[in-house]
Structures are given as C-alpha cells and as structure tokens.
C-alpha cells in the first residue's frame, strides 16, 4: 500500500478520545471520504478506508461525465456514538479539522453517524458545509448546492434518497452477479448484517427485486425467518442507530444470537455493518455463494483466501458500496437531478457496468474480483493524474 499524503491523530482535550484523518490522495486539490464513529476505531482502519475511497473515486471516472473524481480520504473517531459525550466530541473533532474540511477534505456520514448529525455538528464547528472544499470546482455553485439540497429532501417510502442510493448500488451488484450466473431472483435468499443506512436500503431493493431476506442482524442480535422477513416493517421499526424494535416481529420470526446471520442458509450474504466481521476463524460457517461487501472492509484477507478456495465469491467494497459517494457527486456536478427515479436509474446503470467490468476482468486475469477492481484502479489513477495533475 502506498503511503497516504496526510495522516493525523487528534486527541480530545476534554475526554481524551482520539480521532483520525487520513487523506490518501488529492485530485485537483480535493479528497472525499466519510466520517465514522465507533468505539475502537483505529488509525490503521481509517488508513485502509481512505485508500478504499481513492479506489471508489477512480472506479467512477467517466471521461464524458461532469463529475470528475476526487482523491480519497476518511475520518474516524474512537467513541461509541451512543455515548452521551459523543456529539460534543464530534463537534470538537470537526472544529479541530476545520482547516482541512475548508480546503481539501469533503466528508459525510459513515458508520455510527447520520448526515443530519454531521451537518449539525459541522455548522456548530463553524463550517459552511461538510463538502465545502469542493465548491471552488463547481461551474455554478449556487445551482449545484440547491440541487444537492433538493436531492437530500427527496424521500421514498419513508427513507431519504441520500440513504437509498448506496443500497441501490449494492443491490444492483447482487443482481448483476446473479444474472451472470443465470440464477433467478425469486427464491434467492439473503442475510444482511446491519440495518442502518446501507443494510436497510440494500434489503429494501433486494426484497423489491423478488429475493427473500431471511436474516438480518443489528447490534442486538439476529432476526431470522426462513420463509422471509417483512423487510419494510423492520425498517419502519428502527431507531436512529439502526436498531429494530423487537415488538414488531411476527410469529414466524425468530431471535437468534448476534453472529447467526453469518451461518444463515442463504445464497447471498451482505455484511453491511462493521469492518472485520468475517475472519479466518468464522468464515468456515458461511454457506453462501456470494458475499457482497456493503460495509467497508468486512472480510479480512486471510478469510477471503479461504473462502475463494471453497468457491465463495467476494464482491469487494470498493465497487459494491461506491454508489453513495458517486451519487453525491453525480448530483452536485449535475450528471443527474434531484429525482429518485433518475438517481436509481443512473446508479443501476453505473453499478451494473462496473460490476460487469470487474467480473470480466477477474475472469480474464484469473484473479479475484477484488484483485480485478484493484487492477482497474491501477490503470485509471495515472490517467486521472495525467489529466488533472499529480498532487502527491
Ligand atoms: N453510510 C454510507 O453512506 C456508507 C457508504 C458506503 C459504505 N458504508 C459502510 O457501510 C457500513 C455501515 O454503515 P452505515 O452508515 O449503514 O451504518 P449505520 O450506523 O447507519 O448502521 C449500522 C448498522 O449496523 C448494526 N451494527 C453495528 N454493530 C453491529 C454488530 N457488531 N453486529 C451486528 N450489527 C451491528 C447497527 O445496529 C446498525 O443497524 C460501514 O462499514 C460503512 O463504512 C456506509
């Protein structure tokens, strides 16, 4: 792995909690990458995530598009988001990071945080916006900001468009893999870990495509029903942290331990919660044929090698969950308007093309899809740098 351009550790003077910012790379002087908050978050984790963002940006490079990829970055705060002190820590972190957010780091929600919370904390920290660093790159800043604000106000059946775009992309990745393998949607079973932003939207889009969601896990445990769960009822019963109120469970739904989602009898497994969920010691319990990484870094490399050896395909995070980030920029730069159907159609088209490209490359090179995605990135980064300049 190349050394990041910038890597820093911040210590909160009030609580002693630590926060991290890693800027892996700049393109036209700017980088993109969300901010996560979780107990135990480390600089290593944030470094890996920042590198992943560089890849996600490069993978969506379309020479014809208005959106020109940025560099990759990531922020992380080592604190439980439910800690009563969490919000004040977030504000102090953003205040300390203000020079970076103002000039070169565009950020948004990630694990443990919602965009509303990031926006509120950013305002309190004296920032114009969490993505203000990109404004100088816009042709018509006023129109672009209005378009993005309007897009954020769009809701589809109780969930904001900003929370749906990423899962729409994850679901389309699943459908593309099924299509290539000639597997029908109906009767294909899915288990999802995490029912927050990514997990919820993925579950909704897959259920609406005709797949059966038979297990979902949140921080309190797994909910399973081999006959299929009522996804919309579970989504509607979530609190702000993505925890489902068990009062809505139906008679056939069962409550199982937290890690039961992993060994559910399914074809598709979607880790959509924490990093490092699947390691060498628990991968043996997986019977799924595909693991689709809605979360960032949920499968450890040693586990992936063991899974590949027994024919389980991992569709990598850098491709699969890249839809959220791309949607922000497609909207802001004007490739799409503030419209859900247009956003979903564009996301589906782009994600299907990307997954096809990756799987074809993996087949041609005889590698894993992840290695293929990395190879595509390695081809594109110099092209982007040649066109927009080297910043590292
Ligand atoms: N939000 C985004 O825009 C975005 C975009 C791309 C990738 N991701 C990645 O997707 C993952 C999830 O992010 P999110 O924003 O959806 O998070 P979130 O905070 O909205 O939701 C997290 C969900 O995971 C559950 N969870 C947390 N710890 C768990 C555990 N140990 N076991 C089982 N469930 C657990 C929570 O109960 C909740 O349902 C992260 O890896 C994140 O980096 C997020």
Short mmCIF file of C-alpha atoms and ligand atoms in Angstrom, two decimals:
data_model
loop_
_atom_site.label_atom_id
_atom_site.label_comp_id
_atom_site.label_asym_id
_atom_site.label_seq_id
_atom_site.Cartn_x
_atom_site.Cartn_y
_atom_site.Cartn_z
CA UNK A 1 0.00 0.00 0.00
CA UNK A 2 1.26 3.47 -0.83
CA UNK A 3 1.82 5.94 1.99
CA UNK A 4 -1.06 8.39 2.40
CA UNK A 5 -0.50 12.04 1.65
CA UNK A 6 -1.64 13.11 5.11
CA UNK A 7 -2.30 11.16 8.27
CA UNK A 8 -3.09 12.68 11.63
CA UNK A 9 -4.26 11.75 15.09
CA UNK A 10 -6.26 14.17 17.22
CA UNK A 11 -6.78 13.86 20.97
CA UNK A 12 -9.85 15.46 22.50
CA UNK A 13 -8.71 17.75 25.32
CA UNK A 14 -11.94 17.14 27.26
CA UNK A 15 -12.44 13.35 27.10
CA UNK A 16 -9.06 12.09 25.88
CA UNK A 17 -10.83 10.34 22.98
CA UNK A 18 -8.92 10.10 19.74
CA UNK A 19 -9.92 10.96 16.20
CA UNK A 20 -8.12 10.39 12.91
CA UNK A 21 -7.96 11.97 9.48
CA UNK A 22 -6.21 10.27 6.60
CA UNK A 23 -6.02 11.88 3.18
CA UNK A 24 -4.83 9.17 0.84
CA UNK A 25 -4.69 11.29 -2.28
CA UNK A 26 -5.84 14.60 -3.74
CA UNK A 27 -7.22 15.18 -7.22
CA UNK A 28 -7.48 18.84 -8.20
CA UNK A 29 -6.54 19.57 -4.59
CA UNK A 30 -9.58 17.85 -3.06
CA UNK A 31 -10.42 14.50 -1.45
CA UNK A 32 -13.64 12.73 -0.49
CA UNK A 33 -14.42 10.36 2.37
CA UNK A 34 -16.95 9.91 5.15
CA UNK A 35 -16.52 10.17 8.88
CA UNK A 36 -17.20 7.18 11.11
CA UNK A 37 -17.63 6.98 14.85
CA UNK A 38 -17.19 3.75 16.74
CA UNK A 39 -15.58 2.54 19.92
CA UNK A 40 -12.23 1.02 18.99
CA UNK A 41 -11.75 2.86 15.69
CA UNK A 42 -8.04 2.96 14.80
CA UNK A 43 -5.69 4.91 12.55
CA UNK A 44 -4.96 1.70 10.60
CA UNK A 45 -8.66 1.21 9.90
CA UNK A 46 -9.06 4.82 8.73
CA UNK A 47 -5.95 4.49 6.55
CA UNK A 48 -7.41 1.43 4.80
CA UNK A 49 -10.74 3.17 4.35
CA UNK A 50 -9.07 6.27 2.88
CA UNK A 51 -7.26 4.10 0.35
CA UNK A 52 -10.60 2.48 -0.47
CA UNK A 53 -12.07 5.92 -1.16
CA UNK A 54 -9.30 6.68 -3.65
CA UNK A 55 -10.31 3.49 -5.44
CA UNK A 56 -14.05 4.24 -5.34
CA UNK A 57 -13.43 7.66 -6.83
CA UNK A 58 -11.20 6.29 -9.59
CA UNK A 59 -13.62 3.47 -10.44
CA UNK A 60 -16.33 6.00 -11.23
CA UNK A 61 -14.14 8.04 -13.56
CA UNK A 62 -16.12 8.69 -16.71
CA UNK A 63 -14.26 10.92 -19.19
CA UNK A 64 -17.65 12.05 -20.55
CA UNK A 65 -19.20 12.78 -17.14
CA UNK A 66 -19.44 16.13 -15.40
CA UNK A 67 -18.33 14.61 -12.11
CA UNK A 68 -14.59 14.34 -12.05
CA UNK A 69 -13.31 12.00 -9.36
CA UNK A 70 -11.65 13.47 -6.29
CA UNK A 71 -8.94 11.87 -4.21
CA UNK A 72 -9.72 9.54 -1.30
CA UNK A 73 -9.81 10.33 2.43
CA UNK A 74 -11.52 9.16 5.62
CA UNK A 75 -12.13 10.35 9.15
CA UNK A 76 -12.72 8.27 12.24
CA UNK A 77 -13.46 8.92 15.90
CA UNK A 78 -12.84 6.31 18.58
CA UNK A 79 -16.06 6.74 20.58
CA UNK A 80 -19.36 4.90 20.93
CA UNK A 81 -21.89 7.05 19.02
CA UNK A 82 -24.44 6.37 21.78
CA UNK A 83 -22.14 7.78 24.46
CA UNK A 84 -23.75 10.94 25.91
CA UNK A 85 -20.48 12.79 25.22
CA UNK A 86 -20.35 11.66 21.56
CA UNK A 87 -21.93 14.70 19.95
CA UNK A 88 -19.68 17.16 21.74
CA UNK A 89 -16.64 15.06 20.75
CA UNK A 90 -17.84 15.15 17.14
CA UNK A 91 -18.17 18.95 17.20
CA UNK A 92 -14.70 19.38 18.72
CA UNK A 93 -13.20 16.98 16.18
CA UNK A 94 -14.74 18.90 13.28
CA UNK A 95 -13.63 22.20 14.79
CA UNK A 96 -10.07 20.87 15.00
CA UNK A 97 -10.30 19.55 11.43
CA UNK A 98 -11.78 22.82 10.17
CA UNK A 99 -8.77 23.89 8.07
CA UNK A 100 -8.84 20.54 6.28
CA UNK A 101 -12.60 20.49 5.74
CA UNK A 102 -12.45 24.06 4.45
CA UNK A 103 -9.71 23.38 1.97
CA UNK A 104 -9.28 19.74 0.97
CA UNK A 105 -11.44 17.14 2.77
CA UNK A 106 -15.10 16.71 1.79
CA UNK A 107 -16.90 14.42 4.22
CA UNK A 108 -20.27 12.98 5.18
CA UNK A 109 -21.91 10.28 7.22
CA UNK A 110 -20.45 6.85 7.72
CA UNK A 111 -20.84 4.10 10.29
CA UNK A 112 -22.27 5.43 13.56
CA UNK A 113 -23.25 8.86 12.22
CA UNK A 114 -26.13 10.23 10.19
CA UNK A 115 -25.82 13.07 7.70
CA UNK A 116 -28.15 15.19 9.83
CA UNK A 117 -25.79 14.84 12.77
CA UNK A 118 -22.70 15.57 10.67
CA UNK A 119 -24.42 18.65 9.20
CA UNK A 120 -25.49 19.92 12.63
CA UNK A 121 -22.04 19.36 14.15
CA UNK A 122 -20.31 20.92 11.11
CA UNK A 123 -22.44 24.06 11.46
CA UNK A 124 -21.67 24.22 15.19
CA UNK A 125 -17.96 23.84 14.38
CA UNK A 126 -18.19 26.94 12.18
CA UNK A 127 -18.16 25.21 8.81
CA UNK A 128 -20.23 26.29 5.81
CA UNK A 129 -20.77 22.64 4.88
CA UNK A 130 -19.05 19.28 5.25
CA UNK A 131 -18.30 19.34 1.49
CA UNK A 132 -17.35 22.99 1.07
CA UNK A 133 -13.85 22.13 -0.20
CA UNK A 134 -15.35 21.03 -3.49
CA UNK A 135 -17.30 24.26 -4.11
CA UNK A 136 -14.46 26.04 -5.95
CA UNK A 137 -14.52 23.19 -8.50
CA UNK A 138 -18.17 23.80 -9.43
CA UNK A 139 -19.26 25.73 -12.51
CA UNK A 140 -22.36 27.16 -10.86
CA UNK A 141 -22.02 26.76 -7.11
CA UNK A 142 -25.45 28.16 -6.26
CA UNK A 143 -27.32 25.86 -8.64
CA UNK A 144 -25.23 22.85 -7.60
CA UNK A 145 -25.83 23.41 -3.89
CA UNK A 146 -29.53 23.91 -4.49
CA UNK A 147 -29.70 20.69 -6.49
CA UNK A 148 -27.96 18.69 -3.76
CA UNK A 149 -30.16 20.22 -1.04
CA UNK A 150 -33.26 19.34 -3.06
CA UNK A 151 -31.98 15.79 -3.58
CA UNK A 152 -31.46 15.42 0.17
CA UNK A 153 -35.08 16.45 0.72
CA UNK A 154 -36.38 13.63 -1.51
CA UNK A 155 -37.87 10.68 0.38
CA UNK A 156 -39.05 7.36 -0.97
CA UNK A 157 -41.43 5.42 1.27
CA UNK A 158 -40.08 6.93 4.47
CA UNK A 159 -36.35 6.81 3.68
CA UNK A 160 -34.26 9.70 2.33
CA UNK A 161 -32.80 9.43 -1.17
CA UNK A 162 -29.31 10.02 0.27
CA UNK A 163 -29.77 6.90 2.41
CA UNK A 164 -31.08 4.85 -0.52
CA UNK A 165 -28.57 5.49 -3.32
CA UNK A 166 -25.80 3.37 -1.79
CA UNK A 167 -28.02 0.36 -1.12
CA UNK A 168 -29.49 0.67 -4.60
CA UNK A 169 -25.94 0.19 -5.87
CA UNK A 170 -25.28 -2.76 -3.55
CA UNK A 171 -28.49 -4.45 -4.65
CA UNK A 172 -27.68 -3.88 -8.33
CA UNK A 173 -24.28 -5.50 -7.73
CA UNK A 174 -26.03 -8.57 -6.33
CA UNK A 175 -28.46 -8.70 -9.25
CA UNK A 176 -25.62 -8.34 -11.77
CA UNK A 177 -23.77 -11.28 -10.20
CA UNK A 178 -26.96 -13.39 -10.20
CA UNK A 179 -27.62 -12.51 -13.86
CA UNK A 180 -24.11 -13.51 -14.89
CA UNK A 181 -24.52 -16.82 -13.08
CA UNK A 182 -28.01 -17.38 -14.52
CA UNK A 183 -29.60 -17.54 -11.06
CA UNK A 184 -33.20 -16.26 -10.85
CA UNK A 185 -34.04 -13.58 -8.28
CA UNK A 186 -37.13 -15.32 -6.95
CA UNK A 187 -36.17 -17.87 -4.35
CA UNK A 188 -32.67 -16.47 -3.85
CA UNK A 189 -32.13 -15.99 -0.13
CA UNK A 190 -30.21 -13.18 1.52
CA UNK A 191 -28.84 -12.45 5.01
CA UNK A 192 -27.79 -8.92 5.94
CA UNK A 193 -25.63 -7.78 8.86
CA UNK A 194 -26.60 -4.22 9.81
CA UNK A 195 -29.87 -2.43 9.19
CA UNK A 196 -28.54 1.13 9.16
CA UNK A 197 -28.15 3.29 6.07
CA UNK A 198 -26.53 0.65 3.87
CA UNK A 199 -28.16 -2.52 5.17
CA UNK A 200 -31.68 -1.11 5.14
CA UNK A 201 -31.56 0.20 1.59
CA UNK A 202 -29.89 -2.97 0.31
CA UNK A 203 -32.55 -5.13 1.98
CA UNK A 204 -35.34 -2.97 0.55
CA UNK A 205 -34.05 -3.05 -3.04
CA UNK A 206 -33.34 -6.78 -2.95
CA UNK A 207 -36.73 -7.58 -1.44
CA UNK A 208 -38.39 -5.43 -4.12
CA UNK A 209 -36.44 -7.32 -6.81
CA UNK A 210 -38.04 -10.54 -5.55
CA UNK A 211 -35.31 -12.01 -3.33
CA UNK A 212 -36.11 -13.37 0.13
CA UNK A 213 -34.45 -11.59 3.03
CA UNK A 214 -34.33 -14.41 5.59
CA UNK A 215 -31.98 -12.98 8.24
CA UNK A 216 -30.95 -9.52 9.40
CA UNK A 217 -28.66 -8.60 12.26
CA UNK A 218 -28.34 -5.40 14.20
CA UNK A 219 -26.34 -4.61 17.32
CA UNK A 220 -28.89 -6.50 19.47
CA UNK A 221 -28.79 -9.80 17.54
CA UNK A 222 -30.11 -11.64 14.52
CA UNK A 223 -33.74 -11.78 13.40
CA UNK A 224 -34.47 -14.72 11.09
CA UNK A 225 -37.34 -16.29 9.24
CA UNK A 226 -36.65 -18.96 6.60
CA UNK A 227 -39.94 -18.02 4.91
CA UNK A 228 -38.76 -14.42 4.52
CA UNK A 229 -38.90 -11.36 6.77
CA UNK A 230 -41.24 -8.40 6.38
CA UNK A 231 -38.43 -6.01 5.45
CA UNK A 232 -40.49 -2.80 5.37
CA UNK A 233 -41.94 -3.48 8.82
CA UNK A 234 -38.44 -3.97 10.24
CA UNK A 235 -37.14 -0.83 8.53
CA UNK A 236 -40.01 1.24 9.89
CA UNK A 237 -39.30 -0.05 13.42
CA UNK A 238 -35.68 1.14 13.58
CA UNK A 239 -34.32 3.81 15.90
CA UNK A 240 -31.80 6.44 14.77
CA UNK A 241 -28.93 3.95 15.19
CA UNK A 242 -30.49 1.21 13.07
CA UNK A 243 -31.71 -0.95 15.96
CA UNK A 244 -35.00 -2.74 15.33
CA UNK A 245 -37.77 -2.63 17.95
CA UNK A 246 -38.46 -6.35 18.50
CA UNK A 247 -42.12 -5.62 19.27
CA UNK A 248 -42.84 -5.69 15.51
CA UNK A 249 -41.62 -9.28 14.99
CA UNK A 250 -44.20 -11.65 13.52
CA UNK A 251 -44.98 -15.11 14.92
CA UNK A 252 -42.62 -16.91 12.47
CA UNK A 253 -39.68 -14.57 13.15
CA UNK A 254 -37.01 -15.89 15.46
CA UNK A 255 -34.48 -14.02 17.58
CA UNK A 256 -31.02 -15.57 17.31
CA UNK A 257 -27.54 -14.65 18.58
CA UNK A 258 -25.64 -11.75 17.00
CA UNK A 259 -23.47 -13.88 14.72
CA UNK A 260 -26.26 -16.19 13.44
CA UNK A 261 -26.62 -14.13 10.22
CA UNK A 262 -23.23 -15.48 9.17
CA UNK A 263 -24.29 -19.12 9.01
CA UNK A 264 -27.82 -18.50 7.69
CA UNK A 265 -28.86 -20.86 4.89
CA UNK A 266 -28.62 -18.33 2.05
CA UNK A 267 -27.09 -17.77 -1.36
CA UNK A 268 -26.10 -14.15 -0.69
CA UNK A 269 -24.52 -12.71 2.43
CA UNK A 270 -24.39 -8.93 2.79
CA UNK A 271 -22.19 -7.62 5.60
CA UNK A 272 -23.44 -4.03 6.00
CA UNK A 273 -22.25 -3.09 9.47
CA UNK A 274 -18.73 -3.21 10.87
CA UNK A 275 -15.28 -3.76 9.40
CA UNK A 276 -13.53 -7.10 10.04
CA UNK A 277 -16.82 -9.03 10.58
CA UNK A 278 -15.59 -12.11 8.66
CA UNK A 279 -12.23 -13.52 9.66
CA UNK A 280 -10.32 -16.76 9.20
CA UNK A 281 -11.89 -18.31 12.27
CA UNK A 282 -15.57 -17.71 11.44
CA UNK A 283 -15.52 -17.95 7.62
CA UNK A 284 -15.95 -21.72 7.80
CA UNK A 285 -19.53 -21.23 8.97
CA UNK A 286 -20.52 -19.45 5.76
CA UNK A 287 -22.53 -21.47 3.25
CA UNK A 288 -23.46 -18.58 0.92
CA UNK A 289 -22.15 -18.49 -2.66
CA UNK A 290 -21.62 -14.73 -2.73
CA UNK A 291 -20.51 -12.27 -0.09
CA UNK A 292 -21.35 -8.74 -1.12
CA UNK A 293 -19.46 -6.10 0.85
CA UNK A 294 -21.91 -3.29 1.57
CA UNK A 295 -19.75 -2.44 4.59
CA UNK A 296 -16.18 -1.30 4.24
CA UNK A 297 -13.53 -3.96 4.89
CA UNK A 298 -15.86 -6.57 6.41
CA UNK A 299 -13.87 -9.55 5.06
CA UNK A 300 -10.28 -9.94 6.21
CA UNK A 301 -7.73 -11.02 3.53
CA UNK A 302 -6.99 -14.38 5.20
CA UNK A 303 -10.70 -15.19 5.27
CA UNK A 304 -11.12 -14.16 1.64
CA UNK A 305 -8.40 -16.59 0.52
CA UNK A 306 -10.07 -19.45 2.42
CA UNK A 307 -13.48 -18.51 1.02
CA UNK A 308 -12.15 -18.34 -2.55
CA UNK A 309 -10.62 -21.80 -2.14
CA UNK A 310 -14.06 -23.20 -1.45
CA UNK A 311 -15.78 -21.33 -4.25
CA UNK A 312 -17.31 -18.40 -2.36
CA UNK A 313 -17.06 -15.18 -4.35
CA UNK A 314 -16.49 -11.91 -2.52
CA UNK A 315 -17.70 -8.80 -4.36
CA UNK A 316 -15.46 -6.08 -2.93
CA UNK A 317 -16.49 -2.95 -1.02
CA UNK A 318 -14.64 -0.54 -3.29
CA UNK A 319 -17.01 -1.42 -6.10
CA UNK A 320 -20.16 -2.61 -4.35
CA UNK A 321 -20.74 0.25 -1.90
CA UNK A 322 -19.36 3.05 -4.06
CA UNK A 323 -22.83 4.24 -5.08
CA UNK A 324 -23.38 6.61 -2.16
CA UNK A 325 -20.25 8.60 -2.78
CA UNK A 326 -20.83 8.68 -6.54
CA UNK A 327 -24.46 9.77 -6.07
CA UNK A 328 -23.39 12.85 -4.08
CA UNK A 329 -21.06 13.92 -6.86
CA UNK A 330 -23.34 12.98 -9.75
CA UNK A 331 -25.97 15.18 -8.14
CA UNK A 332 -23.69 18.07 -7.18
CA UNK A 333 -21.87 18.21 -10.52
CA UNK A 334 -25.16 17.89 -12.41
CA UNK A 335 -24.95 14.46 -14.07
CA UNK A 336 -28.38 13.82 -12.51
CA UNK A 337 -31.12 15.94 -10.99
CA UNK A 338 -32.83 15.84 -7.59
CA UNK A 339 -35.08 12.99 -8.61
CA UNK A 340 -35.26 9.48 -7.12
CA UNK A 341 -36.08 7.59 -10.31
CA UNK A 342 -33.31 9.35 -12.23
CA UNK A 343 -30.88 8.69 -9.39
CA UNK A 344 -31.78 4.99 -9.16
CA UNK A 345 -31.60 4.52 -12.95
CA UNK A 346 -28.19 6.21 -13.15
CA UNK A 347 -26.89 4.27 -10.13
CA UNK A 348 -28.10 0.97 -11.54
CA UNK A 349 -26.56 1.64 -14.94
CA UNK A 350 -23.20 2.69 -13.49
CA UNK A 351 -23.03 -0.12 -10.94
CA UNK A 352 -24.01 -2.80 -13.41
CA UNK A 353 -21.35 -1.61 -15.85
CA UNK A 354 -18.72 -1.52 -13.11
CA UNK A 355 -19.55 -4.97 -11.72
CA UNK A 356 -19.61 -6.42 -15.25
CA UNK A 357 -16.23 -4.85 -15.98
CA UNK A 358 -14.76 -6.19 -12.74
CA UNK A 359 -16.11 -9.72 -13.16
CA UNK A 360 -14.98 -9.87 -16.80
CA UNK A 361 -11.51 -8.68 -15.80
CA UNK A 362 -11.35 -11.23 -12.96
CA UNK A 363 -12.28 -13.97 -15.40
CA UNK A 364 -9.74 -12.82 -18.00
CA UNK A 365 -6.91 -12.42 -15.47
CA UNK A 366 -7.85 -15.48 -13.43
CA UNK A 367 -7.98 -13.38 -10.23
CA UNK A 368 -10.48 -12.49 -7.53
CA UNK A 369 -12.98 -9.70 -8.22
CA UNK A 370 -11.10 -7.58 -5.66
CA UNK A 371 -7.79 -8.02 -7.47
CA UNK A 372 -9.57 -7.16 -10.71
CA UNK A 373 -11.03 -3.97 -9.18
CA UNK A 374 -7.56 -3.00 -7.94
CA UNK A 375 -6.15 -3.63 -11.42
CA UNK A 376 -8.78 -1.34 -12.95
CA UNK A 377 -7.89 1.33 -10.39
CA UNK A 378 -4.18 0.93 -11.15
CA UNK A 379 -4.96 1.56 -14.83
CA UNK A 380 -7.11 4.61 -14.12
CA UNK A 381 -5.16 6.53 -11.49
CA UNK A 382 -2.36 7.55 -13.87
CA UNK A 383 -4.95 8.57 -16.48
CA UNK A 384 -6.70 10.80 -13.93
CA UNK A 385 -3.38 12.21 -12.73
CA UNK A 386 -2.22 12.96 -16.27
CA UNK A 387 -5.46 14.82 -16.99
CA UNK A 388 -5.87 16.68 -13.70
CA UNK A 389 -2.32 16.85 -12.34
CA UNK A 390 -0.36 14.96 -9.72
CA UNK A 391 -0.94 16.06 -6.12
CA UNK A 392 1.27 13.62 -4.28
N1 LIG B 1 -23.49 5.38 5.13
C1 LIG B 1 -22.86 5.42 3.99
O1 LIG B 1 -23.08 6.32 3.22
C2 LIG B 1 -21.89 4.34 3.60
C3 LIG B 1 -21.41 4.31 2.29
C4 LIG B 1 -20.54 3.28 1.91
C5 LIG B 1 -20.17 2.34 2.86
N2 LIG B 1 -20.64 2.40 4.14
C6 LIG B 1 -20.21 1.36 5.07
O2 LIG B 1 -21.32 0.57 5.41
C7 LIG B 1 -21.18 0.11 6.76
C8 LIG B 1 -22.42 0.50 7.55
O3 LIG B 1 -22.54 1.91 7.54
P1 LIG B 1 -23.93 2.62 7.83
O4 LIG B 1 -23.74 4.07 7.56
O5 LIG B 1 -25.01 1.86 7.19
O6 LIG B 1 -24.01 2.41 9.39
P2 LIG B 1 -25.22 2.78 10.39
O7 LIG B 1 -24.58 3.35 11.59
O8 LIG B 1 -26.26 3.54 9.66
O9 LIG B 1 -25.83 1.34 10.74
C9 LIG B 1 -25.06 0.32 11.27
C10 LIG B 1 -25.94 -0.90 11.47
O10 LIG B 1 -25.12 -1.99 11.88
C11 LIG B 1 -25.59 -2.51 13.10
N3 LIG B 1 -24.44 -2.99 13.86
C12 LIG B 1 -23.45 -2.26 14.43
N4 LIG B 1 -22.56 -3.05 15.02
C13 LIG B 1 -23.01 -4.33 14.81
C14 LIG B 1 -22.53 -5.59 15.17
N5 LIG B 1 -21.41 -5.73 15.88
N6 LIG B 1 -23.24 -6.68 14.79
C15 LIG B 1 -24.38 -6.56 14.07
N7 LIG B 1 -24.86 -5.37 13.69
C16 LIG B 1 -24.18 -4.28 14.07
C17 LIG B 1 -26.33 -1.38 13.77
O11 LIG B 1 -27.26 -1.89 14.72
C18 LIG B 1 -27.00 -0.75 12.55
O12 LIG B 1 -28.14 -1.47 12.20
C19 LIG B 1 -19.89 0.70 7.27
O13 LIG B 1 -18.85 -0.22 7.08
C20 LIG B 1 -19.69 1.89 6.39
O14 LIG B 1 -18.34 2.25 6.28
C21 LIG B 1 -21.51 3.37 4.51
#
